[in-house]
CSV table of C-alpha atoms in Angstrom, one decimal:
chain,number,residue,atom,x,y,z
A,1,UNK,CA,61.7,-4.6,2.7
A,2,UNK,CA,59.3,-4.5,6.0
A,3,UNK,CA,55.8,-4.8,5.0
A,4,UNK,CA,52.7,-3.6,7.0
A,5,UNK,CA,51.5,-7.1,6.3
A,6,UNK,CA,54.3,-8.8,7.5
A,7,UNK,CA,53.3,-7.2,11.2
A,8,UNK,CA,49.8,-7.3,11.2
A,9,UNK,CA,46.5,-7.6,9.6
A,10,UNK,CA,43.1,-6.3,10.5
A,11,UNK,CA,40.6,-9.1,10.3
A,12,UNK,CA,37.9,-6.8,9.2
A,13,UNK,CA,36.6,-8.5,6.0
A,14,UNK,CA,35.8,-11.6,8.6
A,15,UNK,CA,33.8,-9.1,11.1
A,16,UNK,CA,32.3,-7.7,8.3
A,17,UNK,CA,31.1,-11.4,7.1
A,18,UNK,CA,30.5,-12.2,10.7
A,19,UNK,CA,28.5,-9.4,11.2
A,20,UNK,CA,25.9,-9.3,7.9
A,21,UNK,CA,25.9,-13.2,8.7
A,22,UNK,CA,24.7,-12.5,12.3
A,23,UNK,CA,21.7,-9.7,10.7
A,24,UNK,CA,20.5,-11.7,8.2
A,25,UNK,CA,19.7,-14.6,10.6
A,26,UNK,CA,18.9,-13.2,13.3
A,27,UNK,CA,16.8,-10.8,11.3
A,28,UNK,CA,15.2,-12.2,8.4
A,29,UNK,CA,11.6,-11.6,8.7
A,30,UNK,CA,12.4,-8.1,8.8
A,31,UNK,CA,14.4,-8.6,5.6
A,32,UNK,CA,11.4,-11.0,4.4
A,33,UNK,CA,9.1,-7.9,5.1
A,34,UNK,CA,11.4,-5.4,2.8
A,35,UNK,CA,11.1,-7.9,0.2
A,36,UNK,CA,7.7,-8.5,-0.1
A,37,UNK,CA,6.3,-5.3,-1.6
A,38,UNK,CA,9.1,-5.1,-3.6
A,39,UNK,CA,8.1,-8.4,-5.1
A,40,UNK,CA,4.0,-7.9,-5.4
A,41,UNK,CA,5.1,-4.8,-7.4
A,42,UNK,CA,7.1,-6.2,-9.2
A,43,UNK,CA,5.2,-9.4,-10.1
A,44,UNK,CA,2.6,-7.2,-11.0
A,45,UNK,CA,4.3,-4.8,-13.1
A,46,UNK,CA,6.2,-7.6,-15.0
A,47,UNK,CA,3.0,-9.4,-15.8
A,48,UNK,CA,0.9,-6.7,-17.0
A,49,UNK,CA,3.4,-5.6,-19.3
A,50,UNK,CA,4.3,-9.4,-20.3
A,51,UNK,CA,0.2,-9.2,-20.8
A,52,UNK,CA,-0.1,-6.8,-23.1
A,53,UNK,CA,0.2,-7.4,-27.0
A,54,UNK,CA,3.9,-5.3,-28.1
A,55,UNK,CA,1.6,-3.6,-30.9
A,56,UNK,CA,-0.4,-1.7,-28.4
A,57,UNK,CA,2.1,-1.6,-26.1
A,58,UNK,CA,4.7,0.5,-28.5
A,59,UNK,CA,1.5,2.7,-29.3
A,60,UNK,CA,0.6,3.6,-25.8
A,61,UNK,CA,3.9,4.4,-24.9
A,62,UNK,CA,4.6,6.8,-27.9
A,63,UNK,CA,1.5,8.5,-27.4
A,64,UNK,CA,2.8,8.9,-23.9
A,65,UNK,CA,5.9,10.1,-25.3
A,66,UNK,CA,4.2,12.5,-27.5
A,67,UNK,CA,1.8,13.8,-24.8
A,68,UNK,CA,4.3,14.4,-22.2
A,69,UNK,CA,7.4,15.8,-24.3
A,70,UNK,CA,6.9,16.2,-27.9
A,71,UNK,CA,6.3,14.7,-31.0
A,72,UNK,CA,9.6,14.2,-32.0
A,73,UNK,CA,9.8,12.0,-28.7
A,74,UNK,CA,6.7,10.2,-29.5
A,75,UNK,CA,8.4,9.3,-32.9
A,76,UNK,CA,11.5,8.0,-31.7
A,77,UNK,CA,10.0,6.6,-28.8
A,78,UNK,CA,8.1,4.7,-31.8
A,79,UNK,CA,10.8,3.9,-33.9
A,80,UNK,CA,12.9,3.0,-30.8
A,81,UNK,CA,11.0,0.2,-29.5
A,82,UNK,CA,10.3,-1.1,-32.4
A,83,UNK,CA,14.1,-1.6,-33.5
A,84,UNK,CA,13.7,-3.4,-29.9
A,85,UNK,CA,11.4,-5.5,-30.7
A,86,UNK,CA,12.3,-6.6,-34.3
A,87,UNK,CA,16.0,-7.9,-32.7
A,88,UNK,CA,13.8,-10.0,-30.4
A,89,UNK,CA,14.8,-8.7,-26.9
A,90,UNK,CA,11.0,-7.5,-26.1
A,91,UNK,CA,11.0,-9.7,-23.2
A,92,UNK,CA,13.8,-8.8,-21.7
A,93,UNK,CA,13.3,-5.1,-22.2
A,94,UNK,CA,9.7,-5.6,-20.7
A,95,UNK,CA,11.6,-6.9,-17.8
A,96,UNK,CA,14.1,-4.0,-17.4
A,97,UNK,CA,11.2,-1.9,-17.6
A,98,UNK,CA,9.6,-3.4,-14.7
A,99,UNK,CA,12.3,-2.9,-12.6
A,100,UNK,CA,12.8,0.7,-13.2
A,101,UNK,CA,9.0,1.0,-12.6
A,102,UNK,CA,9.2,-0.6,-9.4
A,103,UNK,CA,12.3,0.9,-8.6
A,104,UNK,CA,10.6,4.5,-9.1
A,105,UNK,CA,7.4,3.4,-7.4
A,106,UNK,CA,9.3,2.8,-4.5
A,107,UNK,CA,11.2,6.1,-4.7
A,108,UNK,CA,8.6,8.0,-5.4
A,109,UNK,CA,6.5,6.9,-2.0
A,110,UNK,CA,10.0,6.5,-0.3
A,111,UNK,CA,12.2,9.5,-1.7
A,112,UNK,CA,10.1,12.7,-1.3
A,113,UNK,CA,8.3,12.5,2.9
A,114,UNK,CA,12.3,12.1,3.7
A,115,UNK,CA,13.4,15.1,1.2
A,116,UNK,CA,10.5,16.8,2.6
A,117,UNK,CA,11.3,15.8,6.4
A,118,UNK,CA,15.1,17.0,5.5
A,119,UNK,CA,13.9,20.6,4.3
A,120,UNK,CA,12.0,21.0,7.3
A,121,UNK,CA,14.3,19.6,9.6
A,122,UNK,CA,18.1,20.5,9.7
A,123,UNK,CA,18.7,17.9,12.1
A,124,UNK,CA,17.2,15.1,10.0
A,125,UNK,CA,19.1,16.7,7.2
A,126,UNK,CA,22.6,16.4,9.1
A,127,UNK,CA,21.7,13.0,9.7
A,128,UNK,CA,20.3,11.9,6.4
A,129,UNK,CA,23.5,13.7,4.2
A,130,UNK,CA,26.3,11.6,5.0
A,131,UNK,CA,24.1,8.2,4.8
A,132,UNK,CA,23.6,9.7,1.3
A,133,UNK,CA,27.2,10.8,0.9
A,134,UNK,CA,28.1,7.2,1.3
A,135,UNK,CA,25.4,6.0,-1.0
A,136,UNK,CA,25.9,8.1,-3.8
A,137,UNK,CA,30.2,7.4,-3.6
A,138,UNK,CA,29.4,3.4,-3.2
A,139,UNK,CA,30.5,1.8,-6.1
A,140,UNK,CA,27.0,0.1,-8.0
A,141,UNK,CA,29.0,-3.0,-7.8
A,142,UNK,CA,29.4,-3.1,-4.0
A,143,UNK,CA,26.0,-2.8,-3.7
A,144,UNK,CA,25.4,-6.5,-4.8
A,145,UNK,CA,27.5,-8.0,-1.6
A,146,UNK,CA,24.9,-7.3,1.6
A,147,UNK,CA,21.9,-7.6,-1.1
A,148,UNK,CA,23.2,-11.1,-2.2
A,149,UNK,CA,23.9,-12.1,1.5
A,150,UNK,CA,20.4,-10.0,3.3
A,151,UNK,CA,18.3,-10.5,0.3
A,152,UNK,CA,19.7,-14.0,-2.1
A,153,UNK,CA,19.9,-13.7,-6.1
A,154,UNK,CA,17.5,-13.5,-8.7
A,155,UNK,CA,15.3,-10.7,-10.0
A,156,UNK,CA,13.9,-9.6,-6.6
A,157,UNK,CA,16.9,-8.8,-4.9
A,158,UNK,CA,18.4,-7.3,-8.1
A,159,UNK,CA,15.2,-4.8,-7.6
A,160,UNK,CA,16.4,-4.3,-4.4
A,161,UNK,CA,19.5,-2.9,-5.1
A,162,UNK,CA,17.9,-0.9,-8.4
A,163,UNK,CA,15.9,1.1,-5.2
A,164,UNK,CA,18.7,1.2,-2.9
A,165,UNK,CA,20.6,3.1,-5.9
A,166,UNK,CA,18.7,5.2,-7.4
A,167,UNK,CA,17.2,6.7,-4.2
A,168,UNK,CA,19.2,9.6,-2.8
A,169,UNK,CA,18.9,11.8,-5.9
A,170,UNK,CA,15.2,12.0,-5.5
A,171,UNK,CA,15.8,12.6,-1.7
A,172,UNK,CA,18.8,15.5,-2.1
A,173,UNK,CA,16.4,17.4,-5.0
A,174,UNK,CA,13.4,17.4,-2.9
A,175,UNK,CA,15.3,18.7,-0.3
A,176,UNK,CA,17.2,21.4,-2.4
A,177,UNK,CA,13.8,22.2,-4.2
A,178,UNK,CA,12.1,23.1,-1.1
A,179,UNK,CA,14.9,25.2,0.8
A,180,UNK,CA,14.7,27.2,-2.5
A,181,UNK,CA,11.3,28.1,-2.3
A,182,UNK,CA,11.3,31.9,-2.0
A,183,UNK,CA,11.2,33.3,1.7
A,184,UNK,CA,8.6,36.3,0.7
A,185,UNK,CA,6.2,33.5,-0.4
A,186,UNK,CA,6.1,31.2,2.0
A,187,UNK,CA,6.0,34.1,4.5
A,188,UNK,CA,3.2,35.4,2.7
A,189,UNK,CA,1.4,32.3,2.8
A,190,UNK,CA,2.2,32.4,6.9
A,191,UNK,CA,0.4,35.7,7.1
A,192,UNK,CA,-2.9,34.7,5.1
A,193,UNK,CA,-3.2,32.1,7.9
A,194,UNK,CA,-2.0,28.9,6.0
A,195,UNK,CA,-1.2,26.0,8.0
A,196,UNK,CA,2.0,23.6,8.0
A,197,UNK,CA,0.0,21.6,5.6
A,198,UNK,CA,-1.2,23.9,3.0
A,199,UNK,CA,1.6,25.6,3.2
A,200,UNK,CA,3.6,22.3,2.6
A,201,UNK,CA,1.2,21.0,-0.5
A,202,UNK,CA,0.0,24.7,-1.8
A,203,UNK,CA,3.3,26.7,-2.2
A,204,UNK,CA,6.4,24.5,-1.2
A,205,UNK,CA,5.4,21.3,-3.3
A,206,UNK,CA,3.9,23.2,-6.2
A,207,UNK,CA,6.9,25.5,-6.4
A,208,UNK,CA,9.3,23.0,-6.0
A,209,UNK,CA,7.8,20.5,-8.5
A,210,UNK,CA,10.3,21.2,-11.7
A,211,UNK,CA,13.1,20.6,-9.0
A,212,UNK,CA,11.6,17.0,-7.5
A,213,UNK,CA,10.8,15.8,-11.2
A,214,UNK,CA,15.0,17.0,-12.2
A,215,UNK,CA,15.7,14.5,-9.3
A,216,UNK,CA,12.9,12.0,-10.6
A,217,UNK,CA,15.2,12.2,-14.0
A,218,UNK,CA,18.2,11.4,-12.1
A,219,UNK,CA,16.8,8.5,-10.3
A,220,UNK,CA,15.5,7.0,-13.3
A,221,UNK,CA,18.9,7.5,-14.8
A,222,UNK,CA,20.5,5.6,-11.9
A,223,UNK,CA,17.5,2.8,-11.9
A,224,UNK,CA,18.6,2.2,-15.9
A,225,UNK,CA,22.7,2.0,-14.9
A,226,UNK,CA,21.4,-0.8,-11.5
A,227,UNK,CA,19.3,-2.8,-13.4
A,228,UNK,CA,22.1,-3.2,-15.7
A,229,UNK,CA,24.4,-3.9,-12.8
A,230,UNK,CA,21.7,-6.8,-10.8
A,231,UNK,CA,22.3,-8.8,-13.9
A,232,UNK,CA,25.7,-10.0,-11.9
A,233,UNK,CA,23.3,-11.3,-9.3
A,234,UNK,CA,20.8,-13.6,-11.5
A,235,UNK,CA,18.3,-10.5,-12.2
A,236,UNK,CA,16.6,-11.1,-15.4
A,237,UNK,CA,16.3,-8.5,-18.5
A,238,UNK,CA,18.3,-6.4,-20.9
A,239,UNK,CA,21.9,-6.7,-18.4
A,240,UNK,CA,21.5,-10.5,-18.4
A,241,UNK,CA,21.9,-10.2,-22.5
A,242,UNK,CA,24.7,-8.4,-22.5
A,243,UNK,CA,26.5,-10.4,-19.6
A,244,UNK,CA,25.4,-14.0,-21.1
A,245,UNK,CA,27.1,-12.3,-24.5
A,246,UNK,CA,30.2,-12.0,-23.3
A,247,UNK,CA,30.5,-15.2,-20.9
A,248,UNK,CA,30.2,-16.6,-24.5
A,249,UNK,CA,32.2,-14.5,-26.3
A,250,UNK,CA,29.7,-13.4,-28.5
A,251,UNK,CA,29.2,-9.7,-29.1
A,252,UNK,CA,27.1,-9.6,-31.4
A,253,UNK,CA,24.4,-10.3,-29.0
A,254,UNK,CA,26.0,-8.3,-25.8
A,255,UNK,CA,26.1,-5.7,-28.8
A,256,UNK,CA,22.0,-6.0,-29.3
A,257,UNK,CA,21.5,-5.6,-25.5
A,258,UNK,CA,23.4,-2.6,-25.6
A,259,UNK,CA,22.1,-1.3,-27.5
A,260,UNK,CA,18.3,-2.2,-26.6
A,261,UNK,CA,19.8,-0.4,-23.2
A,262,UNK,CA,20.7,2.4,-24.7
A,263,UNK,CA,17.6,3.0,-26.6
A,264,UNK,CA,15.8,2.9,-23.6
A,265,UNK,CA,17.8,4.8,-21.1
A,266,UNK,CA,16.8,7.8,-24.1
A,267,UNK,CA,13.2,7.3,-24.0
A,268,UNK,CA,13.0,7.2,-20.3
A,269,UNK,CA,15.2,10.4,-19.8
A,270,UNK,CA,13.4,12.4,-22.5
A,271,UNK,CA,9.8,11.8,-21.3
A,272,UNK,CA,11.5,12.3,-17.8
A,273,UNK,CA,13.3,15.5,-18.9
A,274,UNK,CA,10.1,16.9,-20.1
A,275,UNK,CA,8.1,16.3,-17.0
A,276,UNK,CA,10.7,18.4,-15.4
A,277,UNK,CA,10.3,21.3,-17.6
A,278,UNK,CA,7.0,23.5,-17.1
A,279,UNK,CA,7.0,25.0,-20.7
A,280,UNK,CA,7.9,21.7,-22.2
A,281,UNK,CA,5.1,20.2,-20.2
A,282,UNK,CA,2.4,22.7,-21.7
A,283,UNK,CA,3.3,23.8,-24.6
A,284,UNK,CA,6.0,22.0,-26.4
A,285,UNK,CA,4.4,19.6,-27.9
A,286,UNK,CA,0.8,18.9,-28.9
A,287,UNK,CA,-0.8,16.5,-26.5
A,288,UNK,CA,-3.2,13.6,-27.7
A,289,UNK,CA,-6.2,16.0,-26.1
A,290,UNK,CA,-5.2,18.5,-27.7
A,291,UNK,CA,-4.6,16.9,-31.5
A,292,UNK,CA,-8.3,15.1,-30.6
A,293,UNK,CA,-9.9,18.7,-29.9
A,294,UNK,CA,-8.8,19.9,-32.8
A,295,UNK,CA,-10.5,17.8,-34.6
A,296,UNK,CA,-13.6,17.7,-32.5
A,297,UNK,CA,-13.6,21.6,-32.1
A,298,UNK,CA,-14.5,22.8,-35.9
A,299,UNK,CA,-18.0,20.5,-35.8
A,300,UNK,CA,-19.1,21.5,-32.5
A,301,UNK,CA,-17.9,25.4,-33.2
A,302,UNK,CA,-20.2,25.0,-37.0
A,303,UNK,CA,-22.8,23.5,-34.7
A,304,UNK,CA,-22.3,26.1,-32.5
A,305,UNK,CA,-22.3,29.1,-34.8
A,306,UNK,CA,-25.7,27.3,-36.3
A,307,UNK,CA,-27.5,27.2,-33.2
A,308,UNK,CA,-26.7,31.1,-33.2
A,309,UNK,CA,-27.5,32.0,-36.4
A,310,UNK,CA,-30.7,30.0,-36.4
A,311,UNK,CA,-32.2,32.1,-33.8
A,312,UNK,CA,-30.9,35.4,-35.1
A,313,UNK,CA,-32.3,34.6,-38.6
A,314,UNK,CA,-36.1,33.5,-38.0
A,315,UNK,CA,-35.9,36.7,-35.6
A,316,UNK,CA,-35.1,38.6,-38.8
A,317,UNK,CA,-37.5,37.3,-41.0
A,318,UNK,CA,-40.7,37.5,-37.9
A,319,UNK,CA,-39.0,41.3,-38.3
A,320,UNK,CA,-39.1,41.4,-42.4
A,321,UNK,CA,-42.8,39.7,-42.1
A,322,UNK,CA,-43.8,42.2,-39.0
């Protein structure tokens, strides 16, 4: 039977080597330039939370938890990391941390001027969508081949890839957030005067906060799944214990960093999930200020209601003696 191989076949996986071979020498420092925030950040991240003792650390964090989202949160946030650190992959999930952190820094300061450059601009929206189309459809996997050949292995590249993943949500709901900003108001704002700015950081932004923080929740989401993935290229953390489990065949420890992952992945999307929901964010649970003022509030209201009776009372009695 005549096969299409039999007749020809396209060298393109050679021009395709050829071609990311010919970039990455002919531009490295460029590629050297991309790296280096990425790594300052990261260094820096890694090493503060590496720093700090895992007693205050699991504190902090679930009095984040519990300020942000809810008690409940706070608790399991609590409970959560200390499960993590009792099966001793502290480290390593310290590590996956960083890289998420990074990875949302970098998103964050990348993510929303283009969203906002795309809702402004349908040009630089028709350009942007399909590079995102084809970002969003790349397997996570493929990812690893032009990082590993622009970039090397190790942890650094791995947070490359981590950004180049989890970026387009935060770009496509920064976009959607603003188009969706009602007409009346941002007409409204046109005819009390505002400028392009104001009306960019004092109605658009504001009003299309809860949408940016849904895609902040996404691109977390996507961070957690790529740092997972970079473990394939030499990136350190919670991936590397799952994949150095089963290279040995031993599941009980790829079953620990699973589920160290997955532990995780639920406190980051439920603080996350809060921040993108206003009456979550101010009422739905009772924030650290708030518990502390309660506390404060019944001394300085007796002191308070003293300082007013005082007065009232020796007014009284110069009244009883008049």
């Amino acid at each position: 039977m005549l096969k299409p191989e039999d007749l020809y076949i396209l060298p393109l996986d050679q021009w395709i080597q050829d071609g990311v071979r010919w970039v990455a020498i002919h531009f490295r420092p460029v590629f050297q330039t991309i790296k280096w925030p990425v790594e300052t950040l990261l260094s820096a991240i890694e090493t503060a939370l590496h720093a700090v003792p895992f007693p205050i650390l699991i504190i902090a964090f679930a009095l984040i938890a519990w300020r942000v989202a809810s008690r409940g949160v706070g608790v399991f946030t609590f409970i959560s990391l200390i499960v993590i650190a009792f099966i001793g992959l502290w480290s390593e999930a310290m590590t996956t941390l960083s890289l998420i952190a990074t990875a949302i820094v970098v998103c964050v300061i990348l993510g929303v001027p283009i969203g906002v450059l795309c809702a402004r601009s349908n040009r630089a929206w028709s350009i942007t969508r399909p590079i995102l189309d084809v970002m969003q459809t790349t397997p996570s996997f493929v990812y690893l081949v032009p990082v590993v050949m622009l970039f090397g292995v190790g942890t650094i590249p791995g947070g490359v890839a981590v950004i180049v993943a989890a970026l387009p949500p935060l770009i496509r709901f920064t976009n959607l957030g603003i188009r969706m900003v009602d007409k009346e108001m941002v007409e409204a704002g046109l005819a009390f005067g505002a400028t392009s700015r104001q009306l960019l950081w004092e109605i658009q932004l504001p009003l299309a906060l809860p949408t940016i923080l849904g895609g902040l929740n996404q691109t977390v989401l996507m961070a957690m799944v790529m740092s997972v993935i970079v473990a394939m290229i030499g990136a350190e953390g919670l991936g590397l214990v799952v994949l150095q489990g089963l290279g040995r065949l031993d599941v009980g420890r790829a079953a620990l960093g699973g589920i160290a992952i997955v532990l995780l992945a639920m406190i980051l999307d439920r603080i996350t999930q809060a921040l993108a929901r206003p009456d979550q964010r101010k009422g739905g649970g009772r924030s650290l200020l708030a518990t502390l003022a309660q506390v404060v509030r019944p001394r300085r209201d007796a002191v308070e209601e003293l300082e007013t009776h005082e007065p009232a009372k020796s007014g009284g009695a110069a009244q009883a003696r008049g």
